Amino acid sequence: MKKDERWIWTFRYAWEGIRYGIRTQRNLRIHLVCALLAAGAAAFFHLSLMKWAILILIISLVIAAELVNTAIEAVVDMVSPDYHPLAKVAKDTAAGAVLVCAIASVFIALCLFFHPVIYFFKYNS
Ligand SMILES: Nc1ncnc2c1ncn2[C@@H]1O[C@H](COP(=O)(O)OP(=O)(O)OP(=O)(O)O)[C@@H](O)[C@H]1O
C-alpha cells in the first residue's frame, strides 16, 4: 500500500471501531441520542457559536470516553476472561471515567441552556 493511501485506511479502521461501539454498546447509543437532542435544543434556542463549541466539545468527550471504555473492556476480556481483581479495577475505573464525563456534561448543559431557556419562557409567556 502506498504511503499516501494509508491515512484513508486509518479513517476506515477508526470508523469500524465507532460502528462496533454503536452496534454493541447500549450506553453509547443513549449518549448519541442525548447528543442529538442537545444539538436540536441548541439550534432551537439559537446558542452562540462559543456555546456550540463547548457543547460539541463535551459531546465528543463523552463519546470518546465511551469508546475508550469499550476498548478497555475488549482488552480485559481478551487477556483475563476469568475473574481477576486487576481486571475488575481496569473495567471499573474505565466505567468511572465515562461516568465523570457524563455527569460533567449534564452540568455543562445546564450552564449552556440556563439563560436561553429562562429568556424563552420570559418572552413567550
Ligand atoms: N474478568 C473480570 N474480572 C473481574 N471483574 C470483572 C471481570 N469482568 C467483568 N468484571 C466486573 O463486572 C463488571 C461488569 O463487567 P462487564 O464486562 O459486563 O462490563 P460492563 O461495564 O457491564 O460492559 P457493557 O458496557 O458491555 O455492558 C465490571 O465493571 C467489573 O466490575
mmCIF file with all atom_site columns, C-alpha atoms and ligand atoms in Angstrom:
data_model
loop_
_atom_site.group_PDB
_atom_site.id
_atom_site.type_symbol
_atom_site.label_atom_id
_atom_site.label_alt_id
_atom_site.label_comp_id
_atom_site.label_asym_id
_atom_site.label_entity_id
_atom_site.label_seq_id
_atom_site.pdbx_PDB_ins_code
_atom_site.Cartn_x
_atom_site.Cartn_y
_atom_site.Cartn_z
_atom_site.occupancy
_atom_site.B_iso_or_equiv
_atom_site.pdbx_formal_charge
_atom_site.auth_seq_id
_atom_site.auth_comp_id
_atom_site.auth_asym_id
_atom_site.auth_atom_id
_atom_site.pdbx_PDB_model_num
ATOM   1   C CA  . MET A 1 1   ? 0.000   0.000   0.000  1.00 0.00 ? 1   MET A CA  1
ATOM   2   C CA  . LYS A 1 2   ? 1.283   3.453   -0.932 1.00 0.00 ? 2   LYS A CA  1
ATOM   3   C CA  . LYS A 1 3   ? 2.143   5.764   1.943  1.00 0.00 ? 3   LYS A CA  1
ATOM   4   C CA  . ASP A 1 4   ? -0.423  8.384   0.895  1.00 0.00 ? 4   ASP A CA  1
ATOM   5   C CA  . GLU A 1 5   ? -3.183  5.712   0.852  1.00 0.00 ? 5   GLU A CA  1
ATOM   6   C CA  . ARG A 1 6   ? -2.527  4.672   4.454  1.00 0.00 ? 6   ARG A CA  1
ATOM   7   C CA  . TRP A 1 7   ? -4.331  7.588   6.067  1.00 0.00 ? 7   TRP A CA  1
ATOM   8   C CA  . ILE A 1 8   ? -7.535  6.563   4.273  1.00 0.00 ? 8   ILE A CA  1
ATOM   9   C CA  . TRP A 1 9   ? -7.288  3.113   5.904  1.00 0.00 ? 9   TRP A CA  1
ATOM   10  C CA  . THR A 1 10  ? -6.643  4.758   9.261  1.00 0.00 ? 10  THR A CA  1
ATOM   11  C CA  . PHE A 1 11  ? -10.002 6.543   8.908  1.00 0.00 ? 11  PHE A CA  1
ATOM   12  C CA  . ARG A 1 12  ? -11.621 3.296   7.768  1.00 0.00 ? 12  ARG A CA  1
ATOM   13  C CA  . TYR A 1 13  ? -10.401 1.366   10.839 1.00 0.00 ? 13  TYR A CA  1
ATOM   14  C CA  . ALA A 1 14  ? -11.428 4.226   13.145 1.00 0.00 ? 14  ALA A CA  1
ATOM   15  C CA  . TRP A 1 15  ? -14.895 4.241   11.549 1.00 0.00 ? 15  TRP A CA  1
ATOM   16  C CA  . GLU A 1 16  ? -15.112 0.443   12.048 1.00 0.00 ? 16  GLU A CA  1
ATOM   17  C CA  . GLY A 1 17  ? -14.331 0.986   15.742 1.00 0.00 ? 17  GLY A CA  1
ATOM   18  C CA  . ILE A 1 18  ? -17.056 3.624   16.045 1.00 0.00 ? 18  ILE A CA  1
ATOM   19  C CA  . ARG A 1 19  ? -19.559 1.354   14.266 1.00 0.00 ? 19  ARG A CA  1
ATOM   20  C CA  . TYR A 1 20  ? -18.623 -1.545  16.569 1.00 0.00 ? 20  TYR A CA  1
ATOM   21  C CA  . GLY A 1 21  ? -19.184 0.699   19.598 1.00 0.00 ? 21  GLY A CA  1
ATOM   22  C CA  . ILE A 1 22  ? -22.588 1.866   18.339 1.00 0.00 ? 22  ILE A CA  1
ATOM   23  C CA  . ARG A 1 23  ? -23.624 -1.705  17.491 1.00 0.00 ? 23  ARG A CA  1
ATOM   24  C CA  . THR A 1 24  ? -22.608 -3.286  20.796 1.00 0.00 ? 24  THR A CA  1
ATOM   25  C CA  . GLN A 1 25  ? -22.758 -0.550  23.463 1.00 0.00 ? 25  GLN A CA  1
ATOM   26  C CA  . ARG A 1 26  ? -26.225 0.451   24.631 1.00 0.00 ? 26  ARG A CA  1
ATOM   27  C CA  . ASN A 1 27  ? -24.811 3.350   26.663 1.00 0.00 ? 27  ASN A CA  1
ATOM   28  C CA  . LEU A 1 28  ? -23.095 4.761   23.578 1.00 0.00 ? 28  LEU A CA  1
ATOM   29  C CA  . ARG A 1 29  ? -26.408 4.733   21.714 1.00 0.00 ? 29  ARG A CA  1
ATOM   30  C CA  . ILE A 1 30  ? -28.041 6.534   24.661 1.00 0.00 ? 30  ILE A CA  1
ATOM   31  C CA  . HIS A 1 31  ? -25.236 9.149   24.627 1.00 0.00 ? 31  HIS A CA  1
ATOM   32  C CA  . LEU A 1 32  ? -25.727 9.656   20.877 1.00 0.00 ? 32  LEU A CA  1
ATOM   33  C CA  . VAL A 1 33  ? -29.489 10.187  21.290 1.00 0.00 ? 33  VAL A CA  1
ATOM   34  C CA  . CYS A 1 34  ? -28.796 12.698  24.109 1.00 0.00 ? 34  CYS A CA  1
ATOM   35  C CA  . ALA A 1 35  ? -26.242 14.440  21.869 1.00 0.00 ? 35  ALA A CA  1
ATOM   36  C CA  . LEU A 1 36  ? -28.805 14.745  19.035 1.00 0.00 ? 36  LEU A CA  1
ATOM   37  C CA  . LEU A 1 37  ? -31.408 16.124  21.459 1.00 0.00 ? 37  LEU A CA  1
ATOM   38  C CA  . ALA A 1 38  ? -28.859 18.622  22.843 1.00 0.00 ? 38  ALA A CA  1
ATOM   39  C CA  . ALA A 1 39  ? -27.906 19.722  19.304 1.00 0.00 ? 39  ALA A CA  1
ATOM   40  C CA  . GLY A 1 40  ? -31.600 20.145  18.440 1.00 0.00 ? 40  GLY A CA  1
ATOM   41  C CA  . ALA A 1 41  ? -32.142 22.226  21.583 1.00 0.00 ? 41  ALA A CA  1
ATOM   42  C CA  . ALA A 1 42  ? -29.031 24.298  20.799 1.00 0.00 ? 42  ALA A CA  1
ATOM   43  C CA  . ALA A 1 43  ? -30.428 25.070  17.335 1.00 0.00 ? 43  ALA A CA  1
ATOM   44  C CA  . PHE A 1 44  ? -33.877 25.851  18.753 1.00 0.00 ? 44  PHE A CA  1
ATOM   45  C CA  . PHE A 1 45  ? -32.523 28.253  21.389 1.00 0.00 ? 45  PHE A CA  1
ATOM   46  C CA  . HIS A 1 46  ? -30.028 29.832  18.942 1.00 0.00 ? 46  HIS A CA  1
ATOM   47  C CA  . LEU A 1 47  ? -26.989 29.205  21.143 1.00 0.00 ? 47  LEU A CA  1
ATOM   48  C CA  . SER A 1 48  ? -23.959 31.382  20.445 1.00 0.00 ? 48  SER A CA  1
ATOM   49  C CA  . LEU A 1 49  ? -21.018 29.961  18.466 1.00 0.00 ? 49  LEU A CA  1
ATOM   50  C CA  . MET A 1 50  ? -18.968 29.734  21.659 1.00 0.00 ? 50  MET A CA  1
ATOM   51  C CA  . LYS A 1 51  ? -21.713 27.716  23.371 1.00 0.00 ? 51  LYS A CA  1
ATOM   52  C CA  . TRP A 1 52  ? -21.966 25.435  20.319 1.00 0.00 ? 52  TRP A CA  1
ATOM   53  C CA  . ALA A 1 53  ? -18.212 24.869  20.545 1.00 0.00 ? 53  ALA A CA  1
ATOM   54  C CA  . ILE A 1 54  ? -18.472 23.920  24.234 1.00 0.00 ? 54  ILE A CA  1
ATOM   55  C CA  . LEU A 1 55  ? -21.421 21.627  23.505 1.00 0.00 ? 55  LEU A CA  1
ATOM   56  C CA  . ILE A 1 56  ? -19.572 19.837  20.686 1.00 0.00 ? 56  ILE A CA  1
ATOM   57  C CA  . LEU A 1 57  ? -16.507 19.505  22.923 1.00 0.00 ? 57  LEU A CA  1
ATOM   58  C CA  . ILE A 1 58  ? -18.370 17.870  25.794 1.00 0.00 ? 58  ILE A CA  1
ATOM   59  C CA  . ILE A 1 59  ? -20.389 15.599  23.450 1.00 0.00 ? 59  ILE A CA  1
ATOM   60  C CA  . SER A 1 60  ? -17.131 14.452  21.824 1.00 0.00 ? 60  SER A CA  1
ATOM   61  C CA  . LEU A 1 61  ? -15.568 13.891  25.232 1.00 0.00 ? 61  LEU A CA  1
ATOM   62  C CA  . VAL A 1 62  ? -18.418 11.635  26.431 1.00 0.00 ? 62  VAL A CA  1
ATOM   63  C CA  . ILE A 1 63  ? -18.482 9.618   23.190 1.00 0.00 ? 63  ILE A CA  1
ATOM   64  C CA  . ALA A 1 64  ? -14.677 9.303   23.142 1.00 0.00 ? 64  ALA A CA  1
ATOM   65  C CA  . ALA A 1 65  ? -14.682 8.165   26.795 1.00 0.00 ? 65  ALA A CA  1
ATOM   66  C CA  . GLU A 1 66  ? -17.327 5.534   25.952 1.00 0.00 ? 66  GLU A CA  1
ATOM   67  C CA  . LEU A 1 67  ? -15.251 4.279   23.005 1.00 0.00 ? 67  LEU A CA  1
ATOM   68  C CA  . VAL A 1 68  ? -12.088 4.066   25.162 1.00 0.00 ? 68  VAL A CA  1
ATOM   69  C CA  . ASN A 1 69  ? -14.148 2.212   27.789 1.00 0.00 ? 69  ASN A CA  1
ATOM   70  C CA  . THR A 1 70  ? -15.270 -0.246  25.092 1.00 0.00 ? 70  THR A CA  1
ATOM   71  C CA  . ALA A 1 71  ? -11.644 -0.728  24.000 1.00 0.00 ? 71  ALA A CA  1
ATOM   72  C CA  . ILE A 1 72  ? -10.507 -1.375  27.589 1.00 0.00 ? 72  ILE A CA  1
ATOM   73  C CA  . GLU A 1 73  ? -13.367 -3.871  28.121 1.00 0.00 ? 73  GLU A CA  1
ATOM   74  C CA  . ALA A 1 74  ? -12.338 -5.728  24.964 1.00 0.00 ? 74  ALA A CA  1
ATOM   75  C CA  . VAL A 1 75  ? -8.667  -5.925  26.003 1.00 0.00 ? 75  VAL A CA  1
ATOM   76  C CA  . VAL A 1 76  ? -9.584  -7.037  29.548 1.00 0.00 ? 76  VAL A CA  1
ATOM   77  C CA  . ASP A 1 77  ? -11.936 -9.741  28.208 1.00 0.00 ? 77  ASP A CA  1
ATOM   78  C CA  . MET A 1 78  ? -9.139  -10.921 25.897 1.00 0.00 ? 78  MET A CA  1
ATOM   79  C CA  . VAL A 1 79  ? -6.337  -11.110 28.474 1.00 0.00 ? 79  VAL A CA  1
ATOM   80  C CA  . SER A 1 80  ? -8.445  -12.012 31.519 1.00 0.00 ? 80  SER A CA  1
ATOM   81  C CA  . PRO A 1 81  ? -11.596 -13.946 30.623 1.00 0.00 ? 81  PRO A CA  1
ATOM   82  C CA  . ASP A 1 82  ? -11.660 -15.338 34.180 1.00 0.00 ? 82  ASP A CA  1
ATOM   83  C CA  . TYR A 1 83  ? -12.189 -13.220 37.275 1.00 0.00 ? 83  TYR A CA  1
ATOM   84  C CA  . HIS A 1 84  ? -9.155  -11.185 38.301 1.00 0.00 ? 84  HIS A CA  1
ATOM   85  C CA  . PRO A 1 85  ? -9.109  -8.264  40.765 1.00 0.00 ? 85  PRO A CA  1
ATOM   86  C CA  . LEU A 1 86  ? -6.971  -6.162  38.364 1.00 0.00 ? 86  LEU A CA  1
ATOM   87  C CA  . ALA A 1 87  ? -9.403  -6.850  35.521 1.00 0.00 ? 87  ALA A CA  1
ATOM   88  C CA  . LYS A 1 88  ? -12.130 -5.522  37.806 1.00 0.00 ? 88  LYS A CA  1
ATOM   89  C CA  . VAL A 1 89  ? -10.052 -2.403  38.574 1.00 0.00 ? 89  VAL A CA  1
ATOM   90  C CA  . ALA A 1 90  ? -9.482  -1.769  34.850 1.00 0.00 ? 90  ALA A CA  1
ATOM   91  C CA  . LYS A 1 91  ? -13.159 -2.147  33.916 1.00 0.00 ? 91  LYS A CA  1
ATOM   92  C CA  . ASP A 1 92  ? -14.479 -0.219  36.908 1.00 0.00 ? 92  ASP A CA  1
ATOM   93  C CA  . THR A 1 93  ? -12.093 2.735   36.500 1.00 0.00 ? 93  THR A CA  1
ATOM   94  C CA  . ALA A 1 94  ? -12.797 2.914   32.754 1.00 0.00 ? 94  ALA A CA  1
ATOM   95  C CA  . ALA A 1 95  ? -16.527 2.947   33.530 1.00 0.00 ? 95  ALA A CA  1
ATOM   96  C CA  . GLY A 1 96  ? -15.822 5.604   36.182 1.00 0.00 ? 96  GLY A CA  1
ATOM   97  C CA  . ALA A 1 97  ? -14.168 7.811   33.558 1.00 0.00 ? 97  ALA A CA  1
ATOM   98  C CA  . VAL A 1 98  ? -17.317 7.648   31.426 1.00 0.00 ? 98  VAL A CA  1
ATOM   99  C CA  . LEU A 1 99  ? -19.455 8.479   34.460 1.00 0.00 ? 99  LEU A CA  1
ATOM   100 C CA  . VAL A 1 100 ? -17.315 11.545  35.297 1.00 0.00 ? 100 VAL A CA  1
ATOM   101 C CA  . CYS A 1 101 ? -17.682 12.829  31.707 1.00 0.00 ? 101 CYS A CA  1
ATOM   102 C CA  . ALA A 1 102 ? -21.423 12.113  31.643 1.00 0.00 ? 102 ALA A CA  1
ATOM   103 C CA  . ILE A 1 103 ? -22.040 13.945  34.950 1.00 0.00 ? 103 ILE A CA  1
ATOM   104 C CA  . ALA A 1 104 ? -19.890 16.891  33.804 1.00 0.00 ? 104 ALA A CA  1
ATOM   105 C CA  . SER A 1 105 ? -21.866 17.023  30.530 1.00 0.00 ? 105 SER A CA  1
ATOM   106 C CA  . VAL A 1 106 ? -25.156 17.348  32.455 1.00 0.00 ? 106 VAL A CA  1
ATOM   107 C CA  . PHE A 1 107 ? -23.816 20.297  34.496 1.00 0.00 ? 107 PHE A CA  1
ATOM   108 C CA  . ILE A 1 108 ? -22.320 21.948  31.405 1.00 0.00 ? 108 ILE A CA  1
ATOM   109 C CA  . ALA A 1 109 ? -25.631 21.547  29.549 1.00 0.00 ? 109 ALA A CA  1
ATOM   110 C CA  . LEU A 1 110 ? -27.418 23.224  32.491 1.00 0.00 ? 110 LEU A CA  1
ATOM   111 C CA  . CYS A 1 111 ? -24.977 26.158  32.291 1.00 0.00 ? 111 CYS A CA  1
ATOM   112 C CA  . LEU A 1 112 ? -25.327 26.438  28.491 1.00 0.00 ? 112 LEU A CA  1
ATOM   113 C CA  . PHE A 1 113 ? -29.121 26.303  28.386 1.00 0.00 ? 113 PHE A CA  1
ATOM   114 C CA  . PHE A 1 114 ? -29.999 28.129  31.623 1.00 0.00 ? 114 PHE A CA  1
ATOM   115 C CA  . HIS A 1 115 ? -30.246 31.680  30.265 1.00 0.00 ? 115 HIS A CA  1
ATOM   116 C CA  . PRO A 1 116 ? -31.674 30.802  26.807 1.00 0.00 ? 116 PRO A CA  1
ATOM   117 C CA  . VAL A 1 117 ? -34.463 28.762  28.424 1.00 0.00 ? 117 VAL A CA  1
ATOM   118 C CA  . ILE A 1 118 ? -35.236 31.478  31.011 1.00 0.00 ? 118 ILE A CA  1
ATOM   119 C CA  . TYR A 1 119 ? -35.406 34.150  28.245 1.00 0.00 ? 119 TYR A CA  1
ATOM   120 C CA  . PHE A 1 120 ? -37.525 31.896  26.039 1.00 0.00 ? 120 PHE A CA  1
ATOM   121 C CA  . PHE A 1 121 ? -40.196 31.415  28.709 1.00 0.00 ? 121 PHE A CA  1
ATOM   122 C CA  . LYS A 1 122 ? -39.985 35.065  29.831 1.00 0.00 ? 122 LYS A CA  1
ATOM   123 C CA  . TYR A 1 123 ? -40.706 36.433  26.358 1.00 0.00 ? 123 TYR A CA  1
ATOM   124 C CA  . ASN A 1 124 ? -43.077 33.680  25.182 1.00 0.00 ? 124 ASN A CA  1
ATOM   125 C CA  . SER A 1 125 ? -45.496 33.540  28.086 1.00 0.00 ? 125 SER A CA  1
HETATM 126 N N1  . LIG B 2 .   ? -12.583 -10.580 34.168 1.00 0.00 ? 1   LIG B N1  1
HETATM 127 C C1  . LIG B 2 .   ? -13.134 -9.888  35.180 1.00 0.00 ? 1   LIG B C1  1
HETATM 128 N N2  . LIG B 2 .   ? -12.551 -9.917  36.399 1.00 0.00 ? 1   LIG B N2  1
HETATM 129 C C2  . LIG B 2 .   ? -13.082 -9.224  37.439 1.00 0.00 ? 1   LIG B C2  1
HETATM 130 N N3  . LIG B 2 .   ? -14.218 -8.489  37.367 1.00 0.00 ? 1   LIG B N3  1
HETATM 131 C C3  . LIG B 2 .   ? -14.840 -8.423  36.198 1.00 0.00 ? 1   LIG B C3  1
HETATM 132 C C4  . LIG B 2 .   ? -14.344 -9.113  35.037 1.00 0.00 ? 1   LIG B C4  1
HETATM 133 N N4  . LIG B 2 .   ? -15.194 -8.857  34.003 1.00 0.00 ? 1   LIG B N4  1
HETATM 134 C C5  . LIG B 2 .   ? -16.134 -8.034  34.489 1.00 0.00 ? 1   LIG B C5  1
HETATM 135 N N5  . LIG B 2 .   ? -15.945 -7.773  35.796 1.00 0.00 ? 1   LIG B N5  1
HETATM 136 C C6  . LIG B 2 .   ? -16.780 -6.917  36.663 1.00 0.00 ? 1   LIG B C6  1
HETATM 137 O O1  . LIG B 2 .   ? -18.102 -6.904  36.180 1.00 0.00 ? 1   LIG B O1  1
HETATM 138 C C7  . LIG B 2 .   ? -18.468 -5.561  35.803 1.00 0.00 ? 1   LIG B C7  1
HETATM 139 C C8  . LIG B 2 .   ? -19.288 -5.606  34.544 1.00 0.00 ? 1   LIG B C8  1
HETATM 140 O O2  . LIG B 2 .   ? -18.477 -6.175  33.534 1.00 0.00 ? 1   LIG B O2  1
HETATM 141 P P1  . LIG B 2 .   ? -18.929 -6.222  32.042 1.00 0.00 ? 1   LIG B P1  1
HETATM 142 O O3  . LIG B 2 .   ? -17.894 -6.906  31.230 1.00 0.00 ? 1   LIG B O3  1
HETATM 143 O O4  . LIG B 2 .   ? -20.321 -6.745  31.934 1.00 0.00 ? 1   LIG B O4  1
HETATM 144 O O5  . LIG B 2 .   ? -18.842 -4.686  31.726 1.00 0.00 ? 1   LIG B O5  1
HETATM 145 P P2  . LIG B 2 .   ? -19.966 -3.662  31.520 1.00 0.00 ? 1   LIG B P2  1
HETATM 146 O O6  . LIG B 2 .   ? -19.429 -2.382  32.082 1.00 0.00 ? 1   LIG B O6  1
HETATM 147 O O7  . LIG B 2 .   ? -21.276 -4.142  32.033 1.00 0.00 ? 1   LIG B O7  1
HETATM 148 O O8  . LIG B 2 .   ? -19.938 -3.668  29.961 1.00 0.00 ? 1   LIG B O8  1
HETATM 149 P P3  . LIG B 2 .   ? -21.032 -3.253  28.931 1.00 0.00 ? 1   LIG B P3  1
HETATM 150 O O9  . LIG B 2 .   ? -20.825 -1.790  28.767 1.00 0.00 ? 1   LIG B O9  1
HETATM 151 O O10 . LIG B 2 .   ? -20.612 -4.063  27.747 1.00 0.00 ? 1   LIG B O10 1
HETATM 152 O O11 . LIG B 2 .   ? -22.370 -3.628  29.486 1.00 0.00 ? 1   LIG B O11 1
HETATM 153 C C9  . LIG B 2 .   ? -17.136 -4.809  35.646 1.00 0.00 ? 1   LIG B C9  1
HETATM 154 O O12 . LIG B 2 .   ? -17.292 -3.415  35.862 1.00 0.00 ? 1   LIG B O12 1
HETATM 155 C C10 . LIG B 2 .   ? -16.275 -5.471  36.702 1.00 0.00 ? 1   LIG B C10 1
HETATM 156 O O13 . LIG B 2 .   ? -16.541 -4.923  37.991 1.00 0.00 ? 1   LIG B O13 1
#
